[in-house]
XYZ file of C-alpha atoms in Angstrom:
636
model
C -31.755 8.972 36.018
C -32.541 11.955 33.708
C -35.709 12.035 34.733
C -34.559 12.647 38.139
C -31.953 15.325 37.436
C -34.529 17.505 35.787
C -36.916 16.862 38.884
C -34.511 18.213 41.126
C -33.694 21.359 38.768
C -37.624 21.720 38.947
C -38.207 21.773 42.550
C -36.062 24.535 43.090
C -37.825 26.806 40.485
C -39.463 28.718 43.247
C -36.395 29.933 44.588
C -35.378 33.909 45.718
C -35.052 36.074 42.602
C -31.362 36.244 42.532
C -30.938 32.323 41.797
C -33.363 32.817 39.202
C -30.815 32.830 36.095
C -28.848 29.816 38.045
C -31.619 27.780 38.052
C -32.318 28.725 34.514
C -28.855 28.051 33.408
C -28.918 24.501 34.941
C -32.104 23.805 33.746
C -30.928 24.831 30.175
C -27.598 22.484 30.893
C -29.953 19.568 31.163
C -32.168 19.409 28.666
C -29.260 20.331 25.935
C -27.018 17.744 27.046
C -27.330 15.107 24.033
C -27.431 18.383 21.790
C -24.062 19.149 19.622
C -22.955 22.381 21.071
C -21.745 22.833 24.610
C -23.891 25.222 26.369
C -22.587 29.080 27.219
C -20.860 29.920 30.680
C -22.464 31.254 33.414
C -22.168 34.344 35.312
C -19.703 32.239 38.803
C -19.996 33.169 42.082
C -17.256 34.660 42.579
C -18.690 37.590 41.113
C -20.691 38.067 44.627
C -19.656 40.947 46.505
C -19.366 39.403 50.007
C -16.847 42.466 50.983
C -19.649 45.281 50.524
C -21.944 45.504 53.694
C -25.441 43.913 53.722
C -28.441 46.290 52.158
C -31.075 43.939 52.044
C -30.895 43.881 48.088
C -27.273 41.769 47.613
C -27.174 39.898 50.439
C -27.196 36.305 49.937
C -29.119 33.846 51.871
C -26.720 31.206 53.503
C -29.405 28.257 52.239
C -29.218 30.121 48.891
C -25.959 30.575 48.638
C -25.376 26.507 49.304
C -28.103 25.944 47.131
C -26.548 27.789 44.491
C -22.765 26.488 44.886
C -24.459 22.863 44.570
C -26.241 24.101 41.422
C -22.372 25.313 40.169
C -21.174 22.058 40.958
C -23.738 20.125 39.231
C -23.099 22.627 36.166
C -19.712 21.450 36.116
C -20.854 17.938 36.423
C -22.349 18.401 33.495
C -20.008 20.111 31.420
C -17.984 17.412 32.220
C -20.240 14.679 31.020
C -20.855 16.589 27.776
C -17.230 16.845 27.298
C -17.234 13.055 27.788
C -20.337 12.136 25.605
C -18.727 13.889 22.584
C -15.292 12.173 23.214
C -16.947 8.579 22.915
C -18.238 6.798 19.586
C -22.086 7.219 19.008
C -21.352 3.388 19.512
C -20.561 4.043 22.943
C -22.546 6.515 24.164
C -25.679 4.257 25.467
C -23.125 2.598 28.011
C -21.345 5.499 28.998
C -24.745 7.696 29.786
C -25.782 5.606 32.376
C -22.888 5.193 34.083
C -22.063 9.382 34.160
C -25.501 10.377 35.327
C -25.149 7.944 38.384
C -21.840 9.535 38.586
C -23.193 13.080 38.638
C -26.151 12.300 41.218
C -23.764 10.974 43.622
C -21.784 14.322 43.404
C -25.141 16.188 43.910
C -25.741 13.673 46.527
C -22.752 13.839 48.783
C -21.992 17.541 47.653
C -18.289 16.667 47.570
C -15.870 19.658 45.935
C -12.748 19.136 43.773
C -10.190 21.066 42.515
C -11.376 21.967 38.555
C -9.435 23.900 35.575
C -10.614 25.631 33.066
C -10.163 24.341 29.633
C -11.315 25.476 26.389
C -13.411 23.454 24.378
C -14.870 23.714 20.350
C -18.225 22.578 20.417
C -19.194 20.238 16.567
C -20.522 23.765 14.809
C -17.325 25.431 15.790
C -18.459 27.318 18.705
C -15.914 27.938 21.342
C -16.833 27.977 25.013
C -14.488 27.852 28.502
C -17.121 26.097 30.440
C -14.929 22.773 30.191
C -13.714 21.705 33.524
C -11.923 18.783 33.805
C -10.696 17.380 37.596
C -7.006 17.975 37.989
C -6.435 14.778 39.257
C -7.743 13.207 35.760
C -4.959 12.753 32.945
C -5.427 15.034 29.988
C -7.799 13.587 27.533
C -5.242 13.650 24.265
C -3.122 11.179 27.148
C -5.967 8.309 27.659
C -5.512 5.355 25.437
C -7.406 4.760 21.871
C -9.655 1.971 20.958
C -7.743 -1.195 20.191
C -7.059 -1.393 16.594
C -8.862 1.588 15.333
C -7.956 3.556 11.993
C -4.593 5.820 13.201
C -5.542 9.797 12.571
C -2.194 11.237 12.201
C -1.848 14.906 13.094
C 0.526 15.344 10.381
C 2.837 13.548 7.483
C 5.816 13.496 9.404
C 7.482 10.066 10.479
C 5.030 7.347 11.494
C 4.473 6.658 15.195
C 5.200 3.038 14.302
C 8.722 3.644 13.334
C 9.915 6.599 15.442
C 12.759 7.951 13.982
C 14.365 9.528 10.646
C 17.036 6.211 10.720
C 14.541 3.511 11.471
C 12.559 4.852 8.640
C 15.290 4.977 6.056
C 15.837 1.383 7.296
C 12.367 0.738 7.356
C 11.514 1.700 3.713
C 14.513 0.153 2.171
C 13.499 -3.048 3.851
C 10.092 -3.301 2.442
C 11.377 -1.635 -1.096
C 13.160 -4.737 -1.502
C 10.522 -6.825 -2.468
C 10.974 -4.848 -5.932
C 14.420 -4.866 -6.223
C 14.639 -8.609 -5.684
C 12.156 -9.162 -7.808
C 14.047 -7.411 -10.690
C 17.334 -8.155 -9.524
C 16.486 -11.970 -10.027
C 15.282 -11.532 -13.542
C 18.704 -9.544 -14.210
C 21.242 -11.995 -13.445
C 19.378 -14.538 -15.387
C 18.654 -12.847 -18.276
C 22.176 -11.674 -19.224
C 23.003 -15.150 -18.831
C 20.917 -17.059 -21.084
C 23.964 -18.597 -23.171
C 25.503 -19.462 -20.271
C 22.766 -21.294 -18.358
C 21.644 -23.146 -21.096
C 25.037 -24.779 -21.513
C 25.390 -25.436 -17.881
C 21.937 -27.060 -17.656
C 21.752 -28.422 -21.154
C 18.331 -27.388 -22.109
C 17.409 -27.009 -25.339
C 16.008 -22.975 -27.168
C 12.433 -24.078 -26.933
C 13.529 -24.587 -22.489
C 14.840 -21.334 -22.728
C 11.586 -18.774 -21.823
C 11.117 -21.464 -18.310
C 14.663 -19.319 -16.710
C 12.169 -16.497 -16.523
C 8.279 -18.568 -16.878
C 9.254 -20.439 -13.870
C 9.438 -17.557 -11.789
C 6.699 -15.429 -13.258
C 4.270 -18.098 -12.798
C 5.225 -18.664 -9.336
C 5.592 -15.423 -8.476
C 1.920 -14.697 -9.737
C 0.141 -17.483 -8.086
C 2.147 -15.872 -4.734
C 1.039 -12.477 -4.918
C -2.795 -13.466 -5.660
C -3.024 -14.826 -1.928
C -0.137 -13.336 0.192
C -1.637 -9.836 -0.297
C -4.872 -10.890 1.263
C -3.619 -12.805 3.683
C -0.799 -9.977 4.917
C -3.934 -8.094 5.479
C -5.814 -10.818 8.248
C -2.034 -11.939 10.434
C 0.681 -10.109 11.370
C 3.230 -9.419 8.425
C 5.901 -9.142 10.194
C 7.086 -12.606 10.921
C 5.357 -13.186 7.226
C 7.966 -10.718 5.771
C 11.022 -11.885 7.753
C 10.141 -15.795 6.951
C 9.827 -15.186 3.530
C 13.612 -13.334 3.342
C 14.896 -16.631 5.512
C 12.945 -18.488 2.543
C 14.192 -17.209 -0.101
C 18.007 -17.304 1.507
C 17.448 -21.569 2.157
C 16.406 -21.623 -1.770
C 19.198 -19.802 -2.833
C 21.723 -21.821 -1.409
C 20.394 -24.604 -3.143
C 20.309 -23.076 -6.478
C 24.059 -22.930 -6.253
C 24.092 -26.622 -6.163
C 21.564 -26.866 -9.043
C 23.330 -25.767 -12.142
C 24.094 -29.107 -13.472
C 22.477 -31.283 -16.380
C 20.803 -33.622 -14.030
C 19.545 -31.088 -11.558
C 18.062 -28.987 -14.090
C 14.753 -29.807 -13.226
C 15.418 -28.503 -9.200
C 17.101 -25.720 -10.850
C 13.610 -24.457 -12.244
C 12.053 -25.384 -8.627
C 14.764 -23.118 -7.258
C 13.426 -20.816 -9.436
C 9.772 -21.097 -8.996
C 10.755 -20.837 -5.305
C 11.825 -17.563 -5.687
C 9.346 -16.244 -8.044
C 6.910 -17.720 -4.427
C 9.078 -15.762 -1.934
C 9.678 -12.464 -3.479
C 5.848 -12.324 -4.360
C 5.073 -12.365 -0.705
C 7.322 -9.385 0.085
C 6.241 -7.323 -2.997
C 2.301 -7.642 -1.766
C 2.958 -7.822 2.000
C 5.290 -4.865 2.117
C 2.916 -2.968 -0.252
C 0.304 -4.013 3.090
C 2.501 -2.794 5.051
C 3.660 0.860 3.933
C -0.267 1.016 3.250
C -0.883 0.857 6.608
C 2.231 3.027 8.249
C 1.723 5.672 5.529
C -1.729 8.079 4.987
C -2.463 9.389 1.364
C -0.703 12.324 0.936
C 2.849 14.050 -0.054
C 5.042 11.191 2.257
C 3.412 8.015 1.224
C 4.227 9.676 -2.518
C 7.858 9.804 -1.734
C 7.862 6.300 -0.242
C 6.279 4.637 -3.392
C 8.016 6.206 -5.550
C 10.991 5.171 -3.594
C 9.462 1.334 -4.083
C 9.024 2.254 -7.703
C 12.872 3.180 -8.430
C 13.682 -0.408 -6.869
C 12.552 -2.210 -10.260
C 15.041 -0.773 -13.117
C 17.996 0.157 -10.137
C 17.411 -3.872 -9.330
C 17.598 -4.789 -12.640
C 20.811 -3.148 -13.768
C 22.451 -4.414 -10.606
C 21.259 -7.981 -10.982
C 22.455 -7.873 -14.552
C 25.515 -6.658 -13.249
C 26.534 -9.284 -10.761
C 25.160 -11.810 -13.341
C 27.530 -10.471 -15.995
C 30.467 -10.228 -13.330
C 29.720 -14.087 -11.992
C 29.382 -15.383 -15.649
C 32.058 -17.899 -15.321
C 30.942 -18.571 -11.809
C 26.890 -19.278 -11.878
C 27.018 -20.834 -8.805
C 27.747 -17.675 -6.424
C 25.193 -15.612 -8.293
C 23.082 -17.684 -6.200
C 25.230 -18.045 -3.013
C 25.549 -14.323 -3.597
C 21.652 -13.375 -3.522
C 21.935 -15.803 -0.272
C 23.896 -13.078 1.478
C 21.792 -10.686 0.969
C 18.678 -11.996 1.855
C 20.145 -13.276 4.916
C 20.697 -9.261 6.080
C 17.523 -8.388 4.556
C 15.434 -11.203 7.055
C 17.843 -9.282 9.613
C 17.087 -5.474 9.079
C 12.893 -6.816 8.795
C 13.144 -8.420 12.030
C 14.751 -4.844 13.571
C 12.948 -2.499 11.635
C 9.697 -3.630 10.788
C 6.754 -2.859 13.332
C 4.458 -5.413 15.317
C 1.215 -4.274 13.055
C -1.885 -6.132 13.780
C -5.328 -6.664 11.803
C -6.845 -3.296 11.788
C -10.533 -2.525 11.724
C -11.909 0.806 8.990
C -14.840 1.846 11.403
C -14.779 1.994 14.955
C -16.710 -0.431 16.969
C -15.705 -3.413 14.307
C -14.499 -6.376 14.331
C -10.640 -6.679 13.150
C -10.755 -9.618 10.662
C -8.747 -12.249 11.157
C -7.666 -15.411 8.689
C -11.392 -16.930 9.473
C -12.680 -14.717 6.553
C -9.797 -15.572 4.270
C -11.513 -16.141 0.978
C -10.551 -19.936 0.452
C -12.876 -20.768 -2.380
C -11.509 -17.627 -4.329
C -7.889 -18.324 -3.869
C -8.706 -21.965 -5.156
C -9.764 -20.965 -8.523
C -7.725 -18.117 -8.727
C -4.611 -19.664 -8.191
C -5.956 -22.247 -10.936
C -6.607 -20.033 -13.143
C -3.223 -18.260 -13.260
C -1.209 -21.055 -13.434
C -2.817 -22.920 -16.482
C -3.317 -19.707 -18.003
C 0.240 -18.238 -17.180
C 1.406 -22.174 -18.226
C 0.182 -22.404 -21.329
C 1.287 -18.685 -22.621
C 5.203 -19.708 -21.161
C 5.093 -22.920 -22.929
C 3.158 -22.031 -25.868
C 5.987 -20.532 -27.873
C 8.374 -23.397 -26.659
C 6.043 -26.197 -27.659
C 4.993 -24.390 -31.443
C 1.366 -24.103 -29.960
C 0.428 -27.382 -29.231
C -3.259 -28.519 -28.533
C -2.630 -28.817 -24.709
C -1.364 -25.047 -24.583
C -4.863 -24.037 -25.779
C -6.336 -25.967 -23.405
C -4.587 -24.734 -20.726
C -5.046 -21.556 -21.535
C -8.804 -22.169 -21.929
C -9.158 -23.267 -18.687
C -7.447 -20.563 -17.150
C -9.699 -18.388 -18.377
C -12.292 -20.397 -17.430
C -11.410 -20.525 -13.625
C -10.312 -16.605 -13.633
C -13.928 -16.175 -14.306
C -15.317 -18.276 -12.075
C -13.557 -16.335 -9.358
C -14.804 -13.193 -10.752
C -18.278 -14.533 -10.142
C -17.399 -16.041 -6.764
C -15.830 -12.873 -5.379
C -19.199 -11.037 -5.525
C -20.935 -13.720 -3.107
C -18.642 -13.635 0.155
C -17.708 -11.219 3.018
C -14.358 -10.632 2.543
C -13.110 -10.868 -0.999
C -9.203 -11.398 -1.991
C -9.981 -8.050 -4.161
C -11.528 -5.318 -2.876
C -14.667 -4.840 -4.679
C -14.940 -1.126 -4.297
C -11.916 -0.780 -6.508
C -14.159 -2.153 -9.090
C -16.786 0.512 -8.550
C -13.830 2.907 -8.864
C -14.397 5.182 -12.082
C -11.495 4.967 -14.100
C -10.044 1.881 -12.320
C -10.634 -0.375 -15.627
C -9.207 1.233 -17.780
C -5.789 2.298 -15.751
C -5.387 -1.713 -15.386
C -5.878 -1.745 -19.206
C -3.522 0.249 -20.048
C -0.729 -0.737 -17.014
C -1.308 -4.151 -18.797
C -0.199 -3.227 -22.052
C 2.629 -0.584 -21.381
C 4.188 -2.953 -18.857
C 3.572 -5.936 -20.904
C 5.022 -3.900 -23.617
C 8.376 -2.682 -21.808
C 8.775 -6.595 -20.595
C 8.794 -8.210 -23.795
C 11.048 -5.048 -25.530
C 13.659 -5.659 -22.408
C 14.219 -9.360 -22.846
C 14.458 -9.159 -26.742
C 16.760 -6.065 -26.424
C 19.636 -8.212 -24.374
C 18.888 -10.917 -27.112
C 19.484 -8.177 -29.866
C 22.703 -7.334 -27.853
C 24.097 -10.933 -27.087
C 23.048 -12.662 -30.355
C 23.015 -9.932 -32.967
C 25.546 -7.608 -31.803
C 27.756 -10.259 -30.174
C 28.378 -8.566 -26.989
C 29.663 -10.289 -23.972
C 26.952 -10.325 -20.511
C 28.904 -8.277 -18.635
C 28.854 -5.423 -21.481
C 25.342 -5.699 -21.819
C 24.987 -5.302 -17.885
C 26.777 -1.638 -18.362
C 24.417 -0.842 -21.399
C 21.478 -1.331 -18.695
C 23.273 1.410 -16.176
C 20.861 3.850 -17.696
C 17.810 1.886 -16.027
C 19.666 2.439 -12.394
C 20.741 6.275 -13.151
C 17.303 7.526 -14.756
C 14.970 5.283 -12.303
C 16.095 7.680 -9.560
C 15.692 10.633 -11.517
C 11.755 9.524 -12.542
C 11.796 8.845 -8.484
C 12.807 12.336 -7.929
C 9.988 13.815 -10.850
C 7.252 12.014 -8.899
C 7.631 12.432 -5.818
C 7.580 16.557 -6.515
C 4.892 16.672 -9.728
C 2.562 14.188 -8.129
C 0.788 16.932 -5.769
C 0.654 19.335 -8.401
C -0.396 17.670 -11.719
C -3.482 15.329 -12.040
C -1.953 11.637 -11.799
C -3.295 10.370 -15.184
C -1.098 12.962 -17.103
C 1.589 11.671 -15.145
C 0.093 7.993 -16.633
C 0.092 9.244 -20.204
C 3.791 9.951 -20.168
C 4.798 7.045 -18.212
C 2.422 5.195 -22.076
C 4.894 7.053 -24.073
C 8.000 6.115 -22.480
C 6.964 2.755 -22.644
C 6.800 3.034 -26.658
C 10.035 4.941 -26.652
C 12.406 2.189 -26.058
C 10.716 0.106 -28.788
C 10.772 2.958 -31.298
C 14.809 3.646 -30.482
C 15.288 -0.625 -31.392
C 13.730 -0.135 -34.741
C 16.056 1.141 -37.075
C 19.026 -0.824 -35.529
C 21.328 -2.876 -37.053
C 24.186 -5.216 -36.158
C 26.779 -2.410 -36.312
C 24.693 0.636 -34.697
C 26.602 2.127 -31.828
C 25.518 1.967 -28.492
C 25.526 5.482 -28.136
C 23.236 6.219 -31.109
C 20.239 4.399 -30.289
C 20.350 1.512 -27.413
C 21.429 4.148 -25.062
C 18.725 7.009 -25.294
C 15.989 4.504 -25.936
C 17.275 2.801 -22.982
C 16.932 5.968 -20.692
C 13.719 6.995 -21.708
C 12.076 3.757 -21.818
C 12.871 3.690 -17.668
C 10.945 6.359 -16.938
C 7.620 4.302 -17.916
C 7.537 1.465 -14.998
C 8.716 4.041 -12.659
C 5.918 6.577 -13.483
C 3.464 3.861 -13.856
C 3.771 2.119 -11.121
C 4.163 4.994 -8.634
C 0.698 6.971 -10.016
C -0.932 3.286 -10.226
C 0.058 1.645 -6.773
C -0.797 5.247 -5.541
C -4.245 5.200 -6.499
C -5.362 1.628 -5.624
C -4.006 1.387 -2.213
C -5.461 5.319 -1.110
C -8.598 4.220 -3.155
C -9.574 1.452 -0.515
C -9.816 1.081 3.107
C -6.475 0.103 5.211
C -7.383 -3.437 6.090
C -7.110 -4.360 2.176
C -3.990 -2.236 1.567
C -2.042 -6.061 0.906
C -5.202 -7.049 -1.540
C -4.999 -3.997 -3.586
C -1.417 -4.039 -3.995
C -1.417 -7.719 -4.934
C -3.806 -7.143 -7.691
C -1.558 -4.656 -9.280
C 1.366 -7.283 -9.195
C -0.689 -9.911 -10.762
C -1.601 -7.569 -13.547
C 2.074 -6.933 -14.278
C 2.413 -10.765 -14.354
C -0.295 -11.845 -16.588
C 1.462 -8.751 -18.801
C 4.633 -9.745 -18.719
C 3.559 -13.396 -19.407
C 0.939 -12.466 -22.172
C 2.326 -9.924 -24.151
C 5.900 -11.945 -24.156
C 4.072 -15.068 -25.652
C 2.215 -12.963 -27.882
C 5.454 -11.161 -28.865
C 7.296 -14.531 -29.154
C 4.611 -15.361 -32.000
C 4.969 -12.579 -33.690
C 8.717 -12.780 -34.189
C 8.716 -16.302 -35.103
C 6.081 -15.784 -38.348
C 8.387 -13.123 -39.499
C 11.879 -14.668 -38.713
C 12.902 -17.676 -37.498
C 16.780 -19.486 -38.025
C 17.418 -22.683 -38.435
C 18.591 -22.696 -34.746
C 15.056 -21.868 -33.564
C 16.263 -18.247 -32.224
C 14.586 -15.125 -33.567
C 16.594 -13.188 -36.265
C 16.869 -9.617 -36.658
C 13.251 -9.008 -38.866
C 11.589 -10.872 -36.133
C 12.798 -8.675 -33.418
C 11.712 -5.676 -35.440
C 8.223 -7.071 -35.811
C 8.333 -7.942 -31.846
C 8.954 -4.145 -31.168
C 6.353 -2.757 -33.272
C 4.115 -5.301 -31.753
C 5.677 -3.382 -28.098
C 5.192 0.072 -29.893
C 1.175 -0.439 -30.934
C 0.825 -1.878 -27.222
C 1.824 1.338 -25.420
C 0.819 3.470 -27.504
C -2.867 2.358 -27.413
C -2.646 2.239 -23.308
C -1.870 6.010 -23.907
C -4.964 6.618 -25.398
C -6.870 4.364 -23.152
C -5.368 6.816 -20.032
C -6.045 9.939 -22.400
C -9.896 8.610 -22.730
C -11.158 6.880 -19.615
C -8.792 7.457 -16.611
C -8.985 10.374 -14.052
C -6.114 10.311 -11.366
C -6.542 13.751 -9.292
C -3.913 15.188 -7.703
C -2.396 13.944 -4.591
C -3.433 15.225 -1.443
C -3.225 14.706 2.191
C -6.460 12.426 3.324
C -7.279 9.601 5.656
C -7.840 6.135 4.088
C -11.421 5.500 3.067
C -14.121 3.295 5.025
């Protein structure tokens, strides 16, 4: 059909003098229409002088003049088709030509005219020209619909289409934040209880690390698959189920805290650990999607950041309030994930599968990576098993064996993740320099603060003698600071490279260990416990905003619910890991008759928790490279 355009153009190259350059000009239009800039205007006819009487020199020919008003037409034919061939993917462009040039020799054809308006148009090297015409009777082309399921280019980093308005995203973001505060909040009220639930169940001191092993393992065998799977279905029914979930297990819990329902009392548990891992990775998919790298996906995650030690304190607090009733701390956390399933229902939007390139293929669960969620779920629970019950069972052979096996099976996946499509880890965060070593040290400072926080409330219950709901006002520091370290990051993280913002996030970690060290049974609250307390909160925050930062704008928006799982499996192999290895540590160096941990043995933990984030400072100081924040798309 080309071909036949340019015949046309060349037949009338004979023509009278004065439709000379209109000929040219056409001829020109044609054979630059697949070219990237959109050709100059040319001189219109309305620039004929039809009012000046005839001198043999400007008068035009009648045949001419139709000639030349068909030539006009087919010039704006053709702006029109270049217009259109530069709107459409280099994908699409072999359908679409040969359906326009049939379209334009059929307007040559039947010589039809339309009403046109001007429009100005940027060619792809900048150049500006106002030969775009568009019919009036065609919608504007910003109005016509986008490809189904292709990347979202926002024009700015104001509110999210998705959401709509300031309210919905308050809503919105609060919803998906509390994945992290349940997950801390759940820790909180158990921990501050540990005298308290052991007499209820009757469990022994070696049962004692399962109130919090149950739900760590659990919770990191969850967040290994529901991250990659948020990314292939729809998470919003995935979210909401998992709040309705979580409320059915609750309610059972309350009826669990009895000596011969012990045993469903740790399935309640490992329940929970299940459910809240699911929200924590899916809602990480989910803000990864809604939000684009830049200065409002900051605030948001540092938002979800300040949900860990705020969750914590207030856990700790309704645990230390419902001491001598256990059973409504569970029909309590019933309640509220009841409204939380609500507001997600409300408030979270329909999001489908979305595709990184044009043209593709949205995945779907048909490339889930079954063979790599076998052994990796394998290999974290033996391995997360046999650290939880090492300490419990004095290192027995089947711990090592466990353990062994685990580590066997993690690298099996390892190897198996390499050979298939669509891996549960994106494998160009491995490729990412600096990525190992900012999951090297996040292991250790987070492992580090983990194991100081759970031997700090022993320090205060069993040393000190304080009662659970005292110890849940020493922890208001974690609420009151973790919005403050929201506050720093969301301002400092567009304006200082993100690894500096890593270091200090290292040394708060080691702060709340060093404040622990010189205490003693009498030393005030105020001297010590409270400062180290404060400045000890500032490390998850930081670390967890810079880190979740990096990995989710560091790979494409279909694995935003991968990445983020990976990053919540790292903090609970640390938290498992560094607690056994802490556990150890204290026992060589002081152990009571009782089998509890005395006072030299919790000094020997917290130097352990010292050394630990202290070295993942100088592993960020040496080998990782966070630039500065800026606004971006995600990458392909």
């Amino acid at each position: 059909m080309s071909q036949t355009v340019t015949e046309t153009a060349t037949e009338h190259s004979a023509m009278n003098a004065n439709t000379a350059g209109a000929h040219e000009s056409f001829g020109a239009t044609i054979s630059h229409t697949n070219q990237p800039t959109i050709p100059e205007s040319r001189a219109s006819l309305d620039s004929w002088d039809f009012a000046t009487p005839a001198n043999g020199v400007q008068t035009p020919d009648p045949l001419l003049l139709r000639e030349a008003l068909r030539v006009q037409d087919a010039d704006q034919d053709i702006s029109e088709l270049t217009r259109e061939l530069e709107r459409v993917t280099s994908q699409q462009r072999g359908a679409h030509m040969g359906t326009a040039m049939e379209n334009l020799a059929r307007s040559m054809s039947n010589n039809s005219f339309e009403s046109y308006e001007l429009q100005r148009t940027t060619s792809r090297r900048g150049q500006t020209s106002t030969l775009g015409r568009r019919p009036s009777h065609l919608p504007p082309l910003e109005e016509l619909p986008d490809e189904a399921n292709t990347p979202r280019k926002p024009d700015s980093q104001g509110i999210p289409p998705e959401l709509g308005s300031f309210a919905s995203e308050v809503v919105f973001v609060l919803v998906c934040s509390a994945g992290q505060l349940l997950f801390a909040w759940f820790l909180g009220d158990i921990n501050v209880n540990q005298t308290q639930l052991k007499a209820a169940l009757g469990i022994q001191n070696t049962q004692l690390p399962w109130l919090v092993g149950a739900f760590n393992i659990a919770n990191g065998l969850s967040v290994m698959l529901s991250g990659a799977v948020t990314d292939l279905v729809a998470p919003k029914f995935l979210i909401v189920g998992a709040f309705g979930f979580l409320t059915v297990w609750n309610i059972i819990g309350a009826f669990s805290l009895t000596p011969s329902r012990s045993i469903l009392f740790f399935i309640v548990r490992a329940m929970q650990g299940l459910a809240v891992g699911t929200l924590v990775s899916g809602s990480m998919s989910i803000l990864g999607r809604v939000y684009n790298p830049g200065l409002r996906k900051t605030k948001v995650f540092s938002c979800m950041a300040a949900m860990a030690p705020f969750g914590f304190w207030i856990g700790a607090l309704q645990g230390g309030a419902l001491t001598a009733h256990l059973p409504w701390i569970f029909g309590s956390n019933a309640v509220l994930c009841a409204l939380c399933a609500v507001a997600a229902y409300f408030t979270i939007p329909a999001l489908k599968p979305v595709v990184d390139t044009p043209g593709a293929e949205a995945p779907s669960i048909r490339q889930f990576d079954y063979i790599g969620a076998l052994l990796a779920v394998s290999g974290s629970v033996c391995l997360l098993f046999g650290l939880t019950q090492g300490g419990a069972s004095h290192w027995a052979p089947y711990t090592y064996a466990l353990i062994g096996a685990g580590v066997l099976l993690l690298g099996g996946f390892v190897f198996a993740e390499s050979r298939v499509a669509r891996p549960l880890i994106p494998t160009r965060l491995w490729k990412t320099p600096g990525f190992a070593p900012l999951m090297a040290a996040y292991f250790l400072g987070f492992g580090a603060f983990i194991s100081w926080q759970f031997y700090a409330i022993q320090f205060w219950l069993r040393i000190q003698h304080v009662s659970p709901i005292t110890v849940a006002l020493y922890l208001l520091p974690n609420a009151l600071v973790g919005i403050l370290a929201t506050y720093i990051v969301s301002r400092v993280m567009h304006k200082v490279p993100g690894h500096w913002i890593y270091v200090c996030s290292m040394i708060a970690f080691a702060l709340g260990p060093a404040f622990f060290l010189p205490q003693t049974a009498n030393t005030s609250y105020w001297a010590l416990s409270m400062p180290g307390i404060a400045l000890c909160t500032f490390g998850p925050d930081l670390s967890f905003a810079a880190a979740s930062i990096f990995i989710t704008s560091n790979v494409a928006r279909s694995y935003q619910g991968s990445a983020g799982s990976l990053l919540m499996t790292i903090q609970n192999l640390s938290a498992a890991i560094v607690t056994s290895v802490a556990d150890v540590i204290g026992a060589q160096v002081d152990m009571n008759e009782s089998g509890e941990v005395g006072l030299q043995g919790l000094r020997a933990i917290w130097w352990f928790g010292f050394a630990a984030a202290m070295l993942g400072a100088v592993i960020t100081v040496v080998g990782v490279r966070i630039p500065k924040e800026e606004e971006k798309e995600h990458v392909i």
